Amino acid sequence: MDYEAIFGQAVEKLRDEKRYRVFTELARQVGQFPVADNFSGIGPEKITIWCSNDYLGMGQHPVVVEAMASAVRRYGAGAGGTRNISGNHHAIVELEAELADLHGKQAALAFGSGYVANQTSLATIGKLLPGCVILSDADNHNSMIEGIRQSGCERHVFRHNDLAHLEELLKALPIGKPKLIAFESVYSMDGDIAPIHAVCDLADKYNAMTYIDEVHAVGMYGPRGAGVAERDNAMHRITVIQGTLAKGFGVVGGYIAASKDLVDAVRSYAPGFIFTTTMPPAVAAAATASVRYLKNSQVERARHQERAATLRRMLQAAGLPVMMNQSHIVPVMVGDPALCKLASDLLLSDHGVYIQPINYPTVPRGTERLRITPTPVHTDEMMRGLTGSLGAVWEKLGLRRRAA
Ligand SMILES: *Cc1c(COP(=O)(O)O)cnc(C)c1O
């Protein structure tokens, strides 16, 4: 058995399909983002990042950076263990109190990442409910899909944001059977938003629990940055709210917020919580500072929405195929994996513009795209430059001008 050849062939298959992933090596500098140093050997030494999930630039915010620096000096580098064995640090307990308050829930539980939060929470909640059926939106993130799979529950996938289909599936199940509807608020690739109240109406009608992933909304929507459910006045209707500390909040880590008993059960049974070392206290302190700051400051949220709307207008005026949506995500459709990669390469090498291509399996084949995420620190001038660069690349590659 030639083991090495098998791995080589697996990678070769991705190259053949033009979806082999190449990472761009860069270094962000505090105070300079979205400009960063480029170490990839392609293109200029300074590039502009247009695809960061540090949506508000909180990763370089002085309040957050200082909270992390002072905490690391006080508490040291690591947590020292799992939460069960010596890692239950004051800083993480404080973070959880902040998150419970943010979402108006009795309790919250922090995890090493948003991915783990989804995977282990969904698996555990599903296992704890005898005979539970999980109804899952077709566009749910891989972390939810994996968690649902591990729960061992019967699973039904409803067409993306399709309430009629969801109701059809709910109606077919016995009313006494435990049910959980799992969905997201902002879907990160198309940037569309779920009808949260309508999903909750169906949950009420058919006696189901709700689990929402607000990863692409926390920090960015709602008067205190608790997400779209807060904006829509629907937080109290959701059973479990899941979020990340890595995107809008600019640090790293994930969490759920829910009732005291549900959180206690996940804390007590979830392998992805029990058997792994706690996030460093300095990370927890930085996240707490970010959450706290964004609870009180509207400037970043307002500017973020304005920046996205402005860029969308500019790109549209230039005849580029922008996908329309109600969120901060600005996808530009290419529709071919090789051309998408090529467009991204040209943007970097010839224009100093960094936008990672989004190919299958992140999006369906034939909908390959450039996913642009303008932040409050992207200026009008940068946007004019980007519009020109995209126009030049579209011209050079003969790409489609209208959205598919
Ligand atoms: C990024 C992402 C996650 C995972 O969050 P991390 O904190 O990056 O692990 C979960 N759900 C969705 C929808 C995401 O896009």
PDB file of N, CA and C in Angstrom, residues 229-267:
ATOM      1  N   ALA A 229     -31.641  38.586  16.113  1.00  0.00           N
ATOM      2  CA  ALA A 229     -32.774  38.284  17.003  1.00  0.00           C
ATOM      3  C   ALA A 229     -33.031  39.458  17.946  1.00  0.00           C
ATOM      4  N   GLU A 230     -31.977  40.143  18.362  1.00  0.00           N
ATOM      5  CA  GLU A 230     -32.172  41.330  19.198  1.00  0.00           C
ATOM      6  C   GLU A 230     -32.794  42.451  18.369  1.00  0.00           C
ATOM      7  N   ARG A 231     -32.254  42.689  17.179  1.00  0.00           N
ATOM      8  CA  ARG A 231     -32.777  43.725  16.297  1.00  0.00           C
ATOM      9  C   ARG A 231     -34.271  43.529  16.058  1.00  0.00           C
ATOM     10  N   ASP A 232     -34.663  42.254  15.843  1.00  0.00           N
ATOM     11  CA  ASP A 232     -36.054  41.939  15.522  1.00  0.00           C
ATOM     12  C   ASP A 232     -36.911  41.711  16.765  1.00  0.00           C
ATOM     13  N   ASN A 233     -36.353  41.952  17.948  1.00  0.00           N
ATOM     14  CA  ASN A 233     -37.101  41.728  19.195  1.00  0.00           C
ATOM     15  C   ASN A 233     -37.550  40.285  19.347  1.00  0.00           C
ATOM     16  N   ALA A 234     -36.685  39.356  18.992  1.00  0.00           N
ATOM     17  CA  ALA A 234     -37.079  37.943  19.009  1.00  0.00           C
ATOM     18  C   ALA A 234     -36.191  37.090  19.922  1.00  0.00           C
ATOM     19  N   MET A 235     -35.260  37.729  20.618  1.00  0.00           N
ATOM     20  CA  MET A 235     -34.298  36.951  21.423  1.00  0.00           C
ATOM     21  C   MET A 235     -34.986  36.035  22.428  1.00  0.00           C
ATOM     22  N   HIS A 236     -36.030  36.576  23.083  1.00  0.00           N
ATOM     23  CA  HIS A 236     -36.703  35.813  24.139  1.00  0.00           C
ATOM     24  C   HIS A 236     -37.446  34.590  23.579  1.00  0.00           C
ATOM     25  N   ARG A 237     -37.670  34.573  22.273  1.00  0.00           N
ATOM     26  CA  ARG A 237     -38.404  33.456  21.675  1.00  0.00           C
ATOM     27  C   ARG A 237     -37.494  32.302  21.288  1.00  0.00           C
ATOM     28  N   ILE A 238     -36.180  32.544  21.278  1.00  0.00           N
ATOM     29  CA  ILE A 238     -35.225  31.523  20.831  1.00  0.00           C
ATOM     30  C   ILE A 238     -34.733  30.723  22.038  1.00  0.00           C
ATOM     31  N   THR A 239     -34.690  29.399  21.899  1.00  0.00           N
ATOM     32  CA  THR A 239     -34.243  28.561  23.021  1.00  0.00           C
ATOM     33  C   THR A 239     -32.734  28.677  23.232  1.00  0.00           C
ATOM     34  N   VAL A 240     -31.964  28.505  22.138  1.00  0.00           N
ATOM     35  CA  VAL A 240     -30.507  28.564  22.252  1.00  0.00           C
ATOM     36  C   VAL A 240     -29.952  29.547  21.223  1.00  0.00           C
ATOM     37  N   ILE A 241     -29.174  30.514  21.692  1.00  0.00           N
ATOM     38  CA  ILE A 241     -28.490  31.432  20.776  1.00  0.00           C
ATOM     39  C   ILE A 241     -27.008  31.070  20.810  1.00  0.00           C
ATOM     40  N   GLN A 242     -26.449  30.825  19.608  1.00  0.00           N
ATOM     41  CA  GLN A 242     -25.026  30.481  19.520  1.00  0.00           C
ATOM     42  C   GLN A 242     -24.310  31.620  18.815  1.00  0.00           C
ATOM     43  N   GLY A 243     -23.090  31.893  19.248  1.00  0.00           N
ATOM     44  CA  GLY A 243     -22.321  32.965  18.609  1.00  0.00           C
ATOM     45  C   GLY A 243     -20.833  32.696  18.643  1.00  0.00           C
ATOM     46  N   THR A 244     -20.086  33.573  17.983  1.00  0.00           N
ATOM     47  CA  THR A 244     -18.625  33.478  18.007  1.00  0.00           C
ATOM     48  C   THR A 244     -18.053  34.751  18.600  1.00  0.00           C
ATOM     49  N   LEU A 245     -16.864  34.636  19.153  1.00  0.00           N
ATOM     50  CA  LEU A 245     -16.138  35.810  19.638  1.00  0.00           C
ATOM     51  C   LEU A 245     -15.075  36.216  18.622  1.00  0.00           C
ATOM     52  N   ALA A 246     -15.068  35.506  17.464  1.00  0.00           N
ATOM     53  CA  ALA A 246     -13.974  35.658  16.506  1.00  0.00           C
ATOM     54  C   ALA A 246     -14.270  36.633  15.370  1.00  0.00           C
ATOM     55  N   LYS A 247     -15.515  36.854  15.066  1.00  0.00           N
ATOM     56  CA  LYS A 247     -15.813  37.651  13.867  1.00  0.00           C
ATOM     57  C   LYS A 247     -16.123  39.091  14.287  1.00  0.00           C
ATOM     58  N   GLY A 248     -17.380  39.448  14.480  1.00  0.00           N
ATOM     59  CA  GLY A 248     -17.668  40.822  14.900  1.00  0.00           C
ATOM     60  C   GLY A 248     -16.890  41.254  16.135  1.00  0.00           C
ATOM     61  N   PHE A 249     -16.663  40.343  17.067  1.00  0.00           N
ATOM     62  CA  PHE A 249     -15.964  40.715  18.301  1.00  0.00           C
ATOM     63  C   PHE A 249     -14.439  40.691  18.148  1.00  0.00           C
ATOM     64  N   GLY A 250     -13.952  40.135  17.050  1.00  0.00           N
ATOM     65  CA  GLY A 250     -12.542  40.284  16.693  1.00  0.00           C
ATOM     66  C   GLY A 250     -11.515  39.503  17.494  1.00  0.00           C
ATOM     67  N   VAL A 251     -11.944  38.495  18.281  1.00  0.00           N
ATOM     68  CA  VAL A 251     -10.952  37.772  19.101  1.00  0.00           C
ATOM     69  C   VAL A 251     -10.972  36.290  18.672  1.00  0.00           C
ATOM     70  N   VAL A 252     -11.353  35.381  19.540  1.00  0.00           N
ATOM     71  CA  VAL A 252     -11.533  33.973  19.171  1.00  0.00           C
ATOM     72  C   VAL A 252     -12.345  33.298  20.271  1.00  0.00           C
ATOM     73  N   GLY A 253     -13.061  32.237  19.932  1.00  0.00           N
ATOM     74  CA  GLY A 253     -13.896  31.530  20.903  1.00  0.00           C
ATOM     75  C   GLY A 253     -15.344  31.501  20.444  1.00  0.00           C
ATOM     76  N   GLY A 254     -16.125  30.620  21.049  1.00  0.00           N
ATOM     77  CA  GLY A 254     -17.542  30.525  20.707  1.00  0.00           C
ATOM     78  C   GLY A 254     -18.355  30.340  21.959  1.00  0.00           C
ATOM     79  N   TYR A 255     -19.693  30.382  21.824  1.00  0.00           N
ATOM     80  CA  TYR A 255     -20.529  30.246  23.015  1.00  0.00           C
ATOM     81  C   TYR A 255     -21.962  29.888  22.647  1.00  0.00           C
ATOM     82  N   ILE A 256     -22.686  29.427  23.673  1.00  0.00           N
ATOM     83  CA  ILE A 256     -24.145  29.377  23.593  1.00  0.00           C
ATOM     84  C   ILE A 256     -24.706  30.177  24.764  1.00  0.00           C
ATOM     85  N   ALA A 257     -25.913  30.716  24.574  1.00  0.00           N
ATOM     86  CA  ALA A 257     -26.643  31.370  25.662  1.00  0.00           C
ATOM     87  C   ALA A 257     -28.043  30.778  25.674  1.00  0.00           C
ATOM     88  N   ALA A 258     -28.516  30.406  26.865  1.00  0.00           N
ATOM     89  CA  ALA A 258     -29.826  29.745  26.980  1.00  0.00           C
ATOM     90  C   ALA A 258     -30.269  29.738  28.439  1.00  0.00           C
ATOM     91  N   SER A 259     -31.220  28.864  28.766  1.00  0.00           N
ATOM     92  CA  SER A 259     -31.685  28.765  30.159  1.00  0.00           C
ATOM     93  C   SER A 259     -30.582  28.151  31.024  1.00  0.00           C
ATOM     94  N   LYS A 260     -30.733  28.359  32.333  1.00  0.00           N
ATOM     95  CA  LYS A 260     -29.765  27.829  33.293  1.00  0.00           C
ATOM     96  C   LYS A 260     -29.663  26.311  33.176  1.00  0.00           C
ATOM     97  N   ASP A 261     -30.792  25.646  33.082  1.00  0.00           N
ATOM     98  CA  ASP A 261     -30.772  24.181  33.065  1.00  0.00           C
ATOM     99  C   ASP A 261     -30.172  23.628  31.777  1.00  0.00           C
ATOM    100  N   LEU A 262     -30.517  24.234  30.641  1.00  0.00           N
ATOM    101  CA  LEU A 262     -29.970  23.744  29.374  1.00  0.00           C
ATOM    102  C   LEU A 262     -28.449  23.927  29.346  1.00  0.00           C
ATOM    103  N   VAL A 263     -27.995  25.104  29.766  1.00  0.00           N
ATOM    104  CA  VAL A 263     -26.552  25.368  29.772  1.00  0.00           C
ATOM    105  C   VAL A 263     -25.846  24.428  30.743  1.00  0.00           C
ATOM    106  N   ASP A 264     -26.470  24.175  31.885  1.00  0.00           N
ATOM    107  CA  ASP A 264     -25.861  23.282  32.861  1.00  0.00           C
ATOM    108  C   ASP A 264     -25.746  21.864  32.302  1.00  0.00           C
ATOM    109  N   ALA A 265     -26.758  21.445  31.539  1.00  0.00           N
ATOM    110  CA  ALA A 265     -26.726  20.109  30.943  1.00  0.00           C
ATOM    111  C   ALA A 265     -25.604  20.009  29.903  1.00  0.00           C
ATOM    112  N   VAL A 266     -25.464  21.035  29.061  1.00  0.00           N
ATOM    113  CA  VAL A 266     -24.394  21.012  28.061  1.00  0.00           C
ATOM    114  C   VAL A 266     -23.031  21.028  28.768  1.00  0.00           C
ATOM    115  N   ARG A 267     -22.917  21.876  29.777  1.00  0.00           N
ATOM    116  CA  ARG A 267     -21.682  21.940  30.558  1.00  0.00           C
ATOM    117  C   ARG A 267     -21.319  20.561  31.122  1.00  0.00           C
TER     118      ARG A 267
END
